[in-house]
GROMACS .gro file of C-alpha atoms in nm:
model
  408
    1MET     CA    1   1.450   4.053   1.300
    2ASN     CA    2   1.124   4.189   1.140
    3THR     CA    3   0.929   4.375   1.415
    4SER     CA    4   0.586   4.184   1.368
    5ILE     CA    5   0.770   3.846   1.421
    6TYR     CA    6   0.954   3.983   1.724
    7ILE     CA    7   0.627   4.115   1.887
    8ALA     CA    8   0.432   3.813   1.788
    9LYS     CA    9   0.730   3.618   1.952
   10ARG     CA   10   0.705   3.792   2.259
   11TYR     CA   11   0.329   3.754   2.275
   12LEU     CA   12   0.397   3.396   2.263
   13PHE     CA   13   0.687   3.310   2.485
   14SER     CA   14   0.645   3.586   2.749
   15SER     CA   15   0.728   3.428   3.088
   16LYS     CA   16   0.661   3.728   3.323
   17LYS     CA   17   0.318   3.608   3.423
   18MET     CA   18   0.076   3.339   3.300
   19HIS     CA   19  -0.245   3.448   3.150
   20ALA     CA   20  -0.531   3.270   3.045
   21ILE     CA   21  -0.445   3.338   2.674
   22ASN     CA   22  -0.120   3.141   2.717
   23ILE     CA   23  -0.294   2.854   2.853
   24ILE     CA   24  -0.544   2.887   2.544
   25SER     CA   25  -0.236   2.916   2.305
   26GLY     CA   26  -0.078   2.610   2.479
   27ILE     CA   27  -0.409   2.401   2.418
   28SER     CA   28  -0.436   2.512   2.026
   29MET     CA   29  -0.052   2.415   1.995
   30LEU     CA   30  -0.126   2.090   2.179
   31GLY     CA   31  -0.429   2.024   1.933
   32VAL     CA   32  -0.206   2.075   1.634
   33LEU     CA   33   0.058   1.847   1.759
   34ILE     CA   34  -0.186   1.563   1.837
   35GLY     CA   35  -0.345   1.597   1.505
   36SER     CA   36   0.017   1.607   1.311
   37ALA     CA   37   0.137   1.318   1.525
   38ALA     CA   38  -0.173   1.097   1.441
   39LEU     CA   39  -0.176   1.186   1.085
   40ILE     CA   40   0.208   1.080   1.052
   41ILE     CA   41   0.152   0.757   1.234
   42VAL     CA   42  -0.157   0.655   1.061
   43LEU     CA   43  -0.010   0.724   0.719
   44SER     CA   44   0.323   0.529   0.809
   45ALA     CA   45   0.100   0.237   0.950
   46PHE     CA   46  -0.091   0.235   0.628
   47ASN     CA   47   0.244   0.250   0.432
   48GLY     CA   48   0.341  -0.065   0.646
   49LEU     CA   49   0.040  -0.251   0.585
   50GLU     CA   50   0.038  -0.158   0.220
   51LYS     CA   51   0.372  -0.298   0.194
   52VAL     CA   52   0.295  -0.635   0.365
   53VAL     CA   53   0.002  -0.669   0.114
   54LEU     CA   54   0.220  -0.583  -0.202
   55ASN     CA   55   0.483  -0.830  -0.070
   56LEU     CA   56   0.242  -1.114  -0.005
   57TYR     CA   57   0.093  -1.016  -0.352
   58SER     CA   58   0.436  -1.029  -0.523
   59ASN     CA   59   0.459  -1.413  -0.465
   60PHE     CA   60   0.229  -1.453  -0.726
   61SER     CA   61   0.262  -1.141  -0.898
   62PRO     CA   62   0.618  -1.118  -1.082
   63GLU     CA   63   0.769  -0.790  -1.165
   64LEU     CA   64   0.719  -0.830  -1.510
   65ARG     CA   65   0.474  -1.069  -1.701
   66ILE     CA   66   0.458  -1.128  -2.091
   67GLU     CA   67   0.103  -1.201  -2.230
   68ALA     CA   68  -0.017  -1.246  -2.557
   69ARG     CA   69  -0.226  -0.963  -2.676
   70MET     CA   70  -0.447  -1.208  -2.859
   71GLY     CA   71  -0.554  -1.534  -2.747
   72LYS     CA   72  -0.497  -1.703  -2.422
   73THR     CA   73  -0.177  -1.889  -2.504
   74PHE     CA   74   0.151  -1.841  -2.709
   75ASP     CA   75   0.484  -2.040  -2.820
   76PRO     CA   76   0.765  -1.963  -2.571
   77ASN     CA   77   1.000  -2.128  -2.795
   78THR     CA   78   1.110  -1.831  -3.002
   79PRO     CA   79   1.460  -1.711  -3.038
   80TYR     CA   80   1.406  -1.400  -2.872
   81PHE     CA   81   1.243  -1.582  -2.551
   82LYS     CA   82   1.516  -1.810  -2.545
   83SER     CA   83   1.755  -1.533  -2.555
   84LEU     CA   84   1.579  -1.366  -2.292
   85HIS     CA   85   1.599  -1.654  -2.039
   86LYS     CA   86   1.964  -1.620  -2.051
   87ASP     CA   87   1.976  -1.257  -1.943
   88ALA     CA   88   2.203  -1.233  -1.652
   89ARG     CA   89   1.985  -0.982  -1.497
   90LEU     CA   90   1.720  -1.241  -1.431
   91PHE     CA   91   1.630  -1.381  -1.094
   92SER     CA   92   1.362  -1.623  -1.225
   93TYR     CA   93   1.203  -1.710  -1.552
   94THR     CA   94   0.886  -1.911  -1.505
   95ASP     CA   95   0.644  -2.046  -1.764
   96VAL     CA   96   0.330  -2.034  -1.628
   97LEU     CA   97  -0.044  -2.221  -1.800
   98GLN     CA   98  -0.336  -2.181  -1.603
   99GLU     CA   99  -0.686  -2.248  -1.690
  100LYS     CA  100  -1.027  -2.282  -1.509
  101VAL     CA  101  -1.095  -2.652  -1.408
  102LEU     CA  102  -1.330  -2.871  -1.175
  103ILE     CA  103  -1.187  -3.038  -0.884
  104MET     CA  104  -1.346  -3.295  -0.695
  105TYR     CA  105  -1.273  -3.433  -0.330
  106GLY     CA  106  -1.479  -3.680  -0.197
  107ASN     CA  107  -1.828  -3.591  -0.278
  108LYS     CA  108  -1.754  -3.220  -0.287
  109SER     CA  109  -1.679  -3.015  -0.608
  110PHE     CA  110  -1.507  -2.650  -0.664
  111ILE     CA  111  -1.444  -2.453  -0.986
  112SER     CA  112  -1.088  -2.340  -0.925
  113THR     CA  113  -0.762  -2.186  -1.157
  114LEU     CA  114  -0.505  -2.428  -1.204
  115LYS     CA  115  -0.178  -2.281  -1.224
  116GLY     CA  116   0.107  -2.472  -1.366
  117VAL     CA  117   0.458  -2.318  -1.324
  118SER     CA  118   0.799  -2.429  -1.391
  119ASP     CA  119   1.079  -2.482  -1.135
  120ASP     CA  120   1.189  -2.122  -1.137
  121PHE     CA  121   0.889  -2.060  -0.950
  122LEU     CA  122   0.978  -2.194  -0.628
  123LYS     CA  123   1.302  -1.954  -0.621
  124ASN     CA  124   1.091  -1.725  -0.427
  125ASN     CA  125   1.189  -1.761  -0.077
  126MET     CA  126   0.904  -1.574   0.056
  127LEU     CA  127   0.656  -1.864  -0.061
  128ASP     CA  128   0.671  -2.058   0.285
  129SER     CA  129   0.571  -1.744   0.495
  130THR     CA  130   0.223  -1.795   0.274
  131ILE     CA  131   0.183  -2.152   0.419
  132GLN     CA  132  -0.092  -2.230   0.675
  133ASP     CA  133  -0.071  -2.593   0.674
  134GLY     CA  134   0.192  -2.836   0.501
  135SER     CA  135   0.470  -2.711   0.277
  136PHE     CA  136   0.518  -2.563  -0.069
  137THR     CA  137   0.620  -2.867  -0.245
  138LEU     CA  138   0.564  -2.945  -0.614
  139HIS     CA  139   0.746  -3.259  -0.644
  140SER     CA  140   0.747  -3.543  -0.392
  141ASP     CA  141   0.927  -3.873  -0.475
  142GLY     CA  142   0.914  -3.827  -0.835
  143ARG     CA  143   0.530  -3.722  -0.819
  144PRO     CA  144   0.367  -3.394  -0.892
  145MET     CA  145   0.206  -3.240  -0.593
  146ALA     CA  146  -0.035  -2.968  -0.571
  147VAL     CA  147  -0.021  -2.654  -0.332
  148ILE     CA  148  -0.402  -2.525  -0.268
  149GLY     CA  149  -0.528  -2.185  -0.180
  150ALA     CA  150  -0.735  -2.161   0.126
  151ILE     CA  151  -1.068  -2.121  -0.036
  152VAL     CA  152  -1.018  -2.432  -0.226
  153GLN     CA  153  -0.935  -2.626   0.090
  154ASN     CA  154  -1.263  -2.448   0.299
  155ASN     CA  155  -1.479  -2.572   0.011
  156LEU     CA  156  -1.351  -2.912  -0.036
  157SER     CA  157  -1.235  -3.003   0.306
  158VAL     CA  158  -0.888  -3.132   0.177
  159ASN     CA  159  -0.697  -3.324   0.449
  160ILE     CA  160  -0.329  -3.289   0.297
  161ARG     CA  161  -0.212  -3.588   0.513
  162ASP     CA  162  -0.454  -3.828   0.339
  163GLU     CA  163  -0.229  -4.002   0.081
  164GLN     CA  164  -0.476  -4.228  -0.001
  165SER     CA  165  -0.764  -3.921  -0.143
  166PRO     CA  166  -0.597  -3.750  -0.413
  167LEU     CA  167  -0.765  -3.446  -0.581
  168GLN     CA  168  -0.956  -3.529  -0.930
  169ILE     CA  169  -0.910  -3.255  -1.140
  170TYR     CA  170  -1.149  -3.232  -1.481
  171SER     CA  171  -1.071  -3.046  -1.796
  172PRO     CA  172  -1.285  -3.057  -2.089
  173ARG     CA  173  -1.111  -3.252  -2.374
  174ARG     CA  174  -1.024  -3.035  -2.680
  175GLY     CA  175  -1.189  -3.125  -3.017
  176THR     CA  176  -1.415  -3.389  -2.868
  177ALA     CA  177  -1.785  -3.379  -2.979
  178VAL     CA  178  -2.065  -3.465  -2.768
  179SER     CA  179  -2.039  -3.789  -2.650
  180VAL     CA  180  -2.329  -4.025  -2.500
  181ASN     CA  181  -2.098  -4.086  -2.239
  182PRO     CA  182  -2.034  -3.745  -2.067
  183ALA     CA  183  -1.680  -3.869  -1.885
  184ASP     CA  184  -1.544  -3.918  -2.259
  185GLU     CA  185  -1.571  -3.521  -2.295
  186PHE     CA  186  -1.309  -3.472  -1.980
  187ILE     CA  187  -0.974  -3.521  -1.897
  188THR     CA  188  -0.924  -3.656  -1.539
  189ARG     CA  189  -0.583  -3.633  -1.348
  190GLY     CA  190  -0.563  -3.699  -0.968
  191ILE     CA  191  -0.293  -3.519  -0.769
  192LEU     CA  192  -0.220  -3.529  -0.412
  193SER     CA  193  -0.183  -3.203  -0.217
  194SER     CA  194   0.114  -3.073  -0.012
  195GLY     CA  195   0.027  -2.750   0.151
  196VAL     CA  196  -0.238  -2.492   0.190
  197PHE     CA  197  -0.148  -2.121   0.144
  198SER     CA  198  -0.316  -1.774   0.192
  199ILE     CA  199  -0.284  -1.476   0.054
  200GLN     CA  200  -0.614  -1.277  -0.031
  201GLN     CA  201  -0.950  -1.385  -0.192
  202GLU     CA  202  -0.811  -1.312  -0.520
  203PHE     CA  203  -0.563  -1.582  -0.491
  204ASP     CA  204  -0.684  -1.828  -0.251
  205ASP     CA  205  -0.872  -2.007  -0.495
  206ILE     CA  206  -0.581  -2.100  -0.695
  207VAL     CA  207  -0.415  -2.435  -0.738
  208VAL     CA  208  -0.068  -2.460  -0.801
  209VAL     CA  209   0.084  -2.747  -0.982
  210PRO     CA  210   0.394  -2.845  -1.182
  211ILE     CA  211   0.354  -2.721  -1.543
  212GLU     CA  212   0.394  -3.063  -1.668
  213PHE     CA  213   0.071  -3.185  -1.488
  214THR     CA  214  -0.123  -2.907  -1.639
  215ARG     CA  215   0.025  -2.945  -1.994
  216GLY     CA  216  -0.087  -3.298  -1.964
  217LEU     CA  217  -0.456  -3.218  -1.805
  218LEU     CA  218  -0.516  -2.954  -2.055
  219ASP     CA  219  -0.368  -3.138  -2.352
  220ILE     CA  220  -0.112  -2.845  -2.447
  221PRO     CA  221   0.215  -2.970  -2.482
  222ILE     CA  222   0.404  -2.649  -2.570
  223LYS     CA  223   0.235  -2.321  -2.554
  224VAL     CA  224   0.217  -2.106  -2.204
  225SER     CA  225  -0.024  -1.854  -2.090
  226SER     CA  226   0.228  -1.614  -1.948
  227ILE     CA  227   0.622  -1.575  -1.900
  228ASP     CA  228   0.675  -1.440  -1.536
  229LEU     CA  229   0.995  -1.288  -1.482
  230ASN     CA  230   1.179  -1.161  -1.165
  231TYR     CA  231   1.498  -0.954  -1.151
  232ASN     CA  232   1.796  -0.914  -0.943
  233LYS     CA  233   1.812  -0.615  -0.721
  234ASP     CA  234   1.896  -0.290  -0.853
  235THR     CA  235   1.770  -0.354  -1.194
  236ASN     CA  236   1.603  -0.059  -1.353
  237LEU     CA  237   1.264  -0.252  -1.437
  238ASP     CA  238   1.100   0.037  -1.625
  239ASN     CA  239   1.427   0.034  -1.839
  240VAL     CA  240   1.385  -0.346  -1.889
  241GLN     CA  241   1.031  -0.345  -1.946
  242THR     CA  242   1.065  -0.076  -2.231
  243GLU     CA  243   1.345  -0.289  -2.375
  244ILE     CA  244   1.138  -0.609  -2.376
  245GLN     CA  245   0.842  -0.434  -2.532
  246ASP     CA  246   1.045  -0.284  -2.793
  247LYS     CA  247   1.193  -0.617  -2.914
  248ILE     CA  248   0.897  -0.844  -2.858
  249GLY     CA  249   0.673  -0.630  -3.079
  250ASN     CA  250   0.278  -0.565  -3.081
  251ASN     CA  251   0.142  -0.910  -3.055
  252PHE     CA  252   0.272  -0.905  -2.687
  253THR     CA  253   0.203  -0.702  -2.376
  254VAL     CA  254   0.488  -0.657  -2.097
  255LYS     CA  255   0.315  -0.563  -1.750
  256ASN     CA  256   0.472  -0.458  -1.458
  257ARG     CA  257   0.286  -0.536  -1.108
  258LYS     CA  258   0.072  -0.232  -1.103
  259GLU     CA  259  -0.055  -0.278  -1.466
  260GLN     CA  260  -0.131  -0.684  -1.378
  261ASP     CA  261  -0.352  -0.560  -1.103
  262THR     CA  262  -0.461  -0.211  -1.146
  263GLU     CA  263  -0.773  -0.243  -0.928
  264LEU     CA  264  -0.566  -0.356  -0.621
  265TYR     CA  265  -0.344  -0.059  -0.686
  266LYS     CA  266  -0.654   0.171  -0.699
  267VAL     CA  267  -0.811   0.051  -0.406
  268LEU     CA  268  -0.475   0.109  -0.190
  269GLY     CA  269  -0.447   0.450  -0.355
  270GLY     CA  270  -0.830   0.546  -0.264
  271GLU     CA  271  -0.795   0.429   0.079
  272ARG     CA  272  -0.486   0.590   0.146
  273LEU     CA  273  -0.660   0.924   0.015
  274SER     CA  274  -0.966   0.876   0.231
  275ILE     CA  275  -0.757   0.851   0.546
  276PHE     CA  276  -0.572   1.125   0.457
  277MET     CA  277  -0.880   1.351   0.413
  278ILE     CA  278  -1.072   1.238   0.726
  279LEU     CA  279  -0.762   1.297   0.929
  280THR     CA  280  -0.677   1.647   0.761
  281PHE     CA  281  -1.025   1.759   0.845
  282VAL     CA  282  -0.984   1.657   1.199
  283LEU     CA  283  -0.642   1.837   1.193
  284THR     CA  284  -0.822   2.139   1.038
  285ILE     CA  285  -1.055   2.177   1.331
  286ALA     CA  286  -0.790   2.174   1.578
  287ILE     CA  287  -0.593   2.441   1.371
  288PHE     CA  288  -0.898   2.667   1.322
  289ASN     CA  289  -0.880   2.680   1.730
  290ILE     CA  290  -0.644   2.922   1.653
  291ILE     CA  291  -0.903   3.186   1.540
  292GLY     CA  292  -1.066   3.178   1.871
  293THR     CA  293  -0.710   3.230   2.040
  294LEU     CA  294  -0.588   3.508   1.831
  295THR     CA  295  -0.948   3.667   1.893
  296MET     CA  296  -0.884   3.626   2.280
  297LEU     CA  297  -0.543   3.772   2.233
  298VAL     CA  298  -0.663   4.079   2.022
  299ILE     CA  299  -0.900   4.156   2.347
  300ASP     CA  300  -0.603   4.102   2.580
  301LYS     CA  301  -0.365   4.307   2.404
  302ARG     CA  302  -0.609   4.599   2.344
  303LYS     CA  303  -0.379   4.863   2.510
  304ASP     CA  304  -0.052   4.733   2.327
  305ILE     CA  305  -0.244   4.745   2.001
  306ALA     CA  306  -0.314   5.129   2.087
  307VAL     CA  307   0.039   5.219   2.198
  308LEU     CA  308   0.186   5.067   1.880
  309THR     CA  309  -0.071   5.262   1.688
  310SER     CA  310   0.023   5.577   1.850
  311LEU     CA  311   0.373   5.508   1.793
  312GLY     CA  312   0.304   5.486   1.411
  313ALA     CA  313   0.254   5.106   1.346
  314ASP     CA  314  -0.014   5.073   1.071
  315ARG     CA  315  -0.277   4.831   1.030
  316ASN     CA  316  -0.057   4.581   0.815
  317LEU     CA  317   0.204   4.594   1.089
  318ILE     CA  318  -0.059   4.500   1.360
  319GLN     CA  319  -0.242   4.241   1.140
  320ARG     CA  320   0.104   4.072   1.091
  321ILE     CA  321   0.165   4.034   1.426
  322PHE     CA  322  -0.140   3.833   1.482
  323PHE     CA  323  -0.065   3.628   1.174
  324PHE     CA  324   0.261   3.527   1.279
  325GLU     CA  325   0.129   3.452   1.621
  326GLY     CA  326  -0.095   3.197   1.452
  327MET     CA  327   0.164   3.089   1.222
  328MET     CA  328   0.392   3.011   1.525
  329ILE     CA  329   0.138   2.842   1.694
  330SER     CA  330   0.092   2.597   1.456
  331VAL     CA  331   0.422   2.537   1.303
  332ILE     CA  332   0.558   2.481   1.664
  333GLY     CA  333   0.290   2.216   1.713
  334CYS     CA  334   0.346   2.066   1.380
  335VAL     CA  335   0.699   2.018   1.388
  336ALA     CA  336   0.673   1.890   1.775
  337GLY     CA  337   0.400   1.671   1.641
  338LEU     CA  338   0.610   1.529   1.324
  339ALA     CA  339   0.891   1.437   1.597
  340LEU     CA  340   0.653   1.233   1.833
  341GLY     CA  341   0.526   1.064   1.555
  342PHE     CA  342   0.859   0.986   1.403
  343ILE     CA  343   1.005   0.847   1.747
  344PHE     CA  344   0.656   0.660   1.819
  345CYS     CA  345   0.732   0.494   1.455
  346ILE     CA  346   1.070   0.413   1.523
  347LEU     CA  347   0.964   0.252   1.880
  348GLN     CA  348   0.689   0.062   1.676
  349GLN     CA  349   0.939  -0.068   1.392
  350HIS     CA  350   1.191  -0.209   1.659
  351TYR     CA  351   0.940  -0.336   1.943
  352GLY     CA  352   0.587  -0.382   1.806
  353PHE     CA  353   0.416  -0.315   2.088
  354ILE     CA  354   0.085  -0.220   1.931
  355LYS     CA  355  -0.051  -0.575   1.818
  356LEU     CA  356  -0.252  -0.675   1.528
  357GLY     CA  357  -0.597  -0.810   1.650
  358GLU     CA  358  -0.530  -1.196   1.574
  359LYS     CA  359  -0.221  -1.372   1.497
  360MET     CA  360  -0.107  -1.356   1.162
  361THR     CA  361   0.154  -1.605   0.943
  362VAL     CA  362   0.339  -1.289   0.815
  363VAL     CA  363   0.321  -1.014   1.079
  364ASP     CA  364   0.239  -1.004   1.431
  365ALA     CA  365   0.257  -0.624   1.554
  366TYR     CA  366   0.123  -0.328   1.314
  367PRO     CA  367   0.374  -0.266   1.023
  368ILE     CA  368   0.559   0.048   0.998
  369ALA     CA  369   0.701   0.209   0.685
  370ILE     CA  370   0.842   0.562   0.747
  371LYS     CA  371   0.816   0.778   0.424
  372LEU     CA  372   0.992   1.111   0.411
  373ALA     CA  373   0.743   1.236   0.169
  374ASP     CA  374   0.459   1.198   0.424
  375PHE     CA  375   0.623   1.449   0.660
  376GLY     CA  376   0.661   1.703   0.369
  377VAL     CA  377   0.288   1.640   0.290
  378VAL     CA  378   0.171   1.670   0.644
  379PHE     CA  379   0.377   1.986   0.726
  380LEU     CA  380   0.288   2.143   0.391
  381THR     CA  381  -0.109   2.071   0.489
  382VAL     CA  382  -0.054   2.231   0.819
  383ALA     CA  383   0.123   2.526   0.693
  384VAL     CA  384  -0.154   2.599   0.433
  385ILE     CA  385  -0.438   2.580   0.663
  386SER     CA  386  -0.294   2.754   0.931
  387ALA     CA  387  -0.189   3.026   0.699
  388ILE     CA  388  -0.583   3.053   0.618
  389ALA     CA  389  -0.685   3.027   0.975
  390SER     CA  390  -0.415   3.281   1.072
  391GLY     CA  391  -0.512   3.522   0.786
  392ILE     CA  392  -0.886   3.508   0.887
  393SER     CA  393  -0.773   3.592   1.268
  394ALA     CA  394  -0.565   3.900   1.155
  395ARG     CA  395  -0.821   4.051   0.949
  396LEU     CA  396  -1.044   4.027   1.244
  397SER     CA  397  -0.790   4.192   1.467
  398ILE     CA  398  -0.807   4.479   1.215
  399LYS     CA  399  -1.185   4.492   1.217
  400GLY     CA  400  -1.153   4.549   1.600
  401LEU     CA  401  -0.886   4.822   1.572
  402ASP     CA  402  -1.104   5.121   1.552
  403ASP     CA  403  -1.327   5.032   1.851
  404ILE     CA  404  -0.999   4.968   2.038
  405LYS     CA  405  -0.905   5.350   1.947
  406GLN     CA  406  -1.257   5.440   2.074
  407ASP     CA  407  -1.236   5.280   2.418
  408LEU     CA  408  -0.919   5.419   2.492
   0.00000   0.00000   0.00000
């Protein structure tokens, strides 16, 4: 075994008698342990919350979306789109036609996004988890039905159980000149609501209806705003996206979920980085306590250092002893902290004993998602900071070496 490592280990684990320095070393190790555990727990909790948010978004954000590069709509009745619809890898193929409309209910009005979807939209079995009231039903007894977002419901005070008061939806009539009667400039359709969903503010102002209803209201019998594609599990989406883009040409764009909502992913990435930096700063403070610990160790081991020097130990050996001492304190504390954090995450996943502040439809307790990469990042962070702190301490021990010789 390396001499410096052996001596450093003896200093750290000596059991002959308990010195104040051993207690201080234990406190430093405990600080690293708590900091490492807190970092991995918070990162795992953030991973879980991120996963929940993205799963909720996936109810309205398909795995791949085809849109026209120029213009708002396009004709989906082309040979390629028809062949794409028959792809065996597809789970759902949804025609989407959406537009801003004016909705009136009673004496209240609200500008909303009307999203018309084909039947494949309902294949998503997670839609029911977004429902606050009613059900996610788009047809009832042969009649089209609307599922409204929570913002729409709050602004219009819609009673989804009142079958005598449908939503009145207004859209400008295409190709109509200014008329004496303003009502002639709009197409109006009435539709009953079957449910209220809630995901996030960006989606909660949407009204989801059958695409046939939207076609009649907007007077767009064929074209669509987009084609939403979801694939079976184990499908390589990157390869599929590239394949479709190559075949479809430059007149269309094929976007994955990240490209459909870049702002959301930027926000999630920024929040994760902010949390990591804040907790790393706290962990750095805990690790730099090692400088004080090793300084006191140098004072406590003055005679040992003098003896080692008289036996031929050079400055590098003395410096390495205290460097490895600091690294051992940090690494042991980090590994123990990661183990503790892992155990806590597993227990939270299974028992959910830490609850969210309020009852939610999707999750009740804080969600946890464990990623192996997080453990590697935390360990590497601790190792780098510890190497810096231990290096500083080791250099300080050498500076005091001449004073020790003079005293002895």
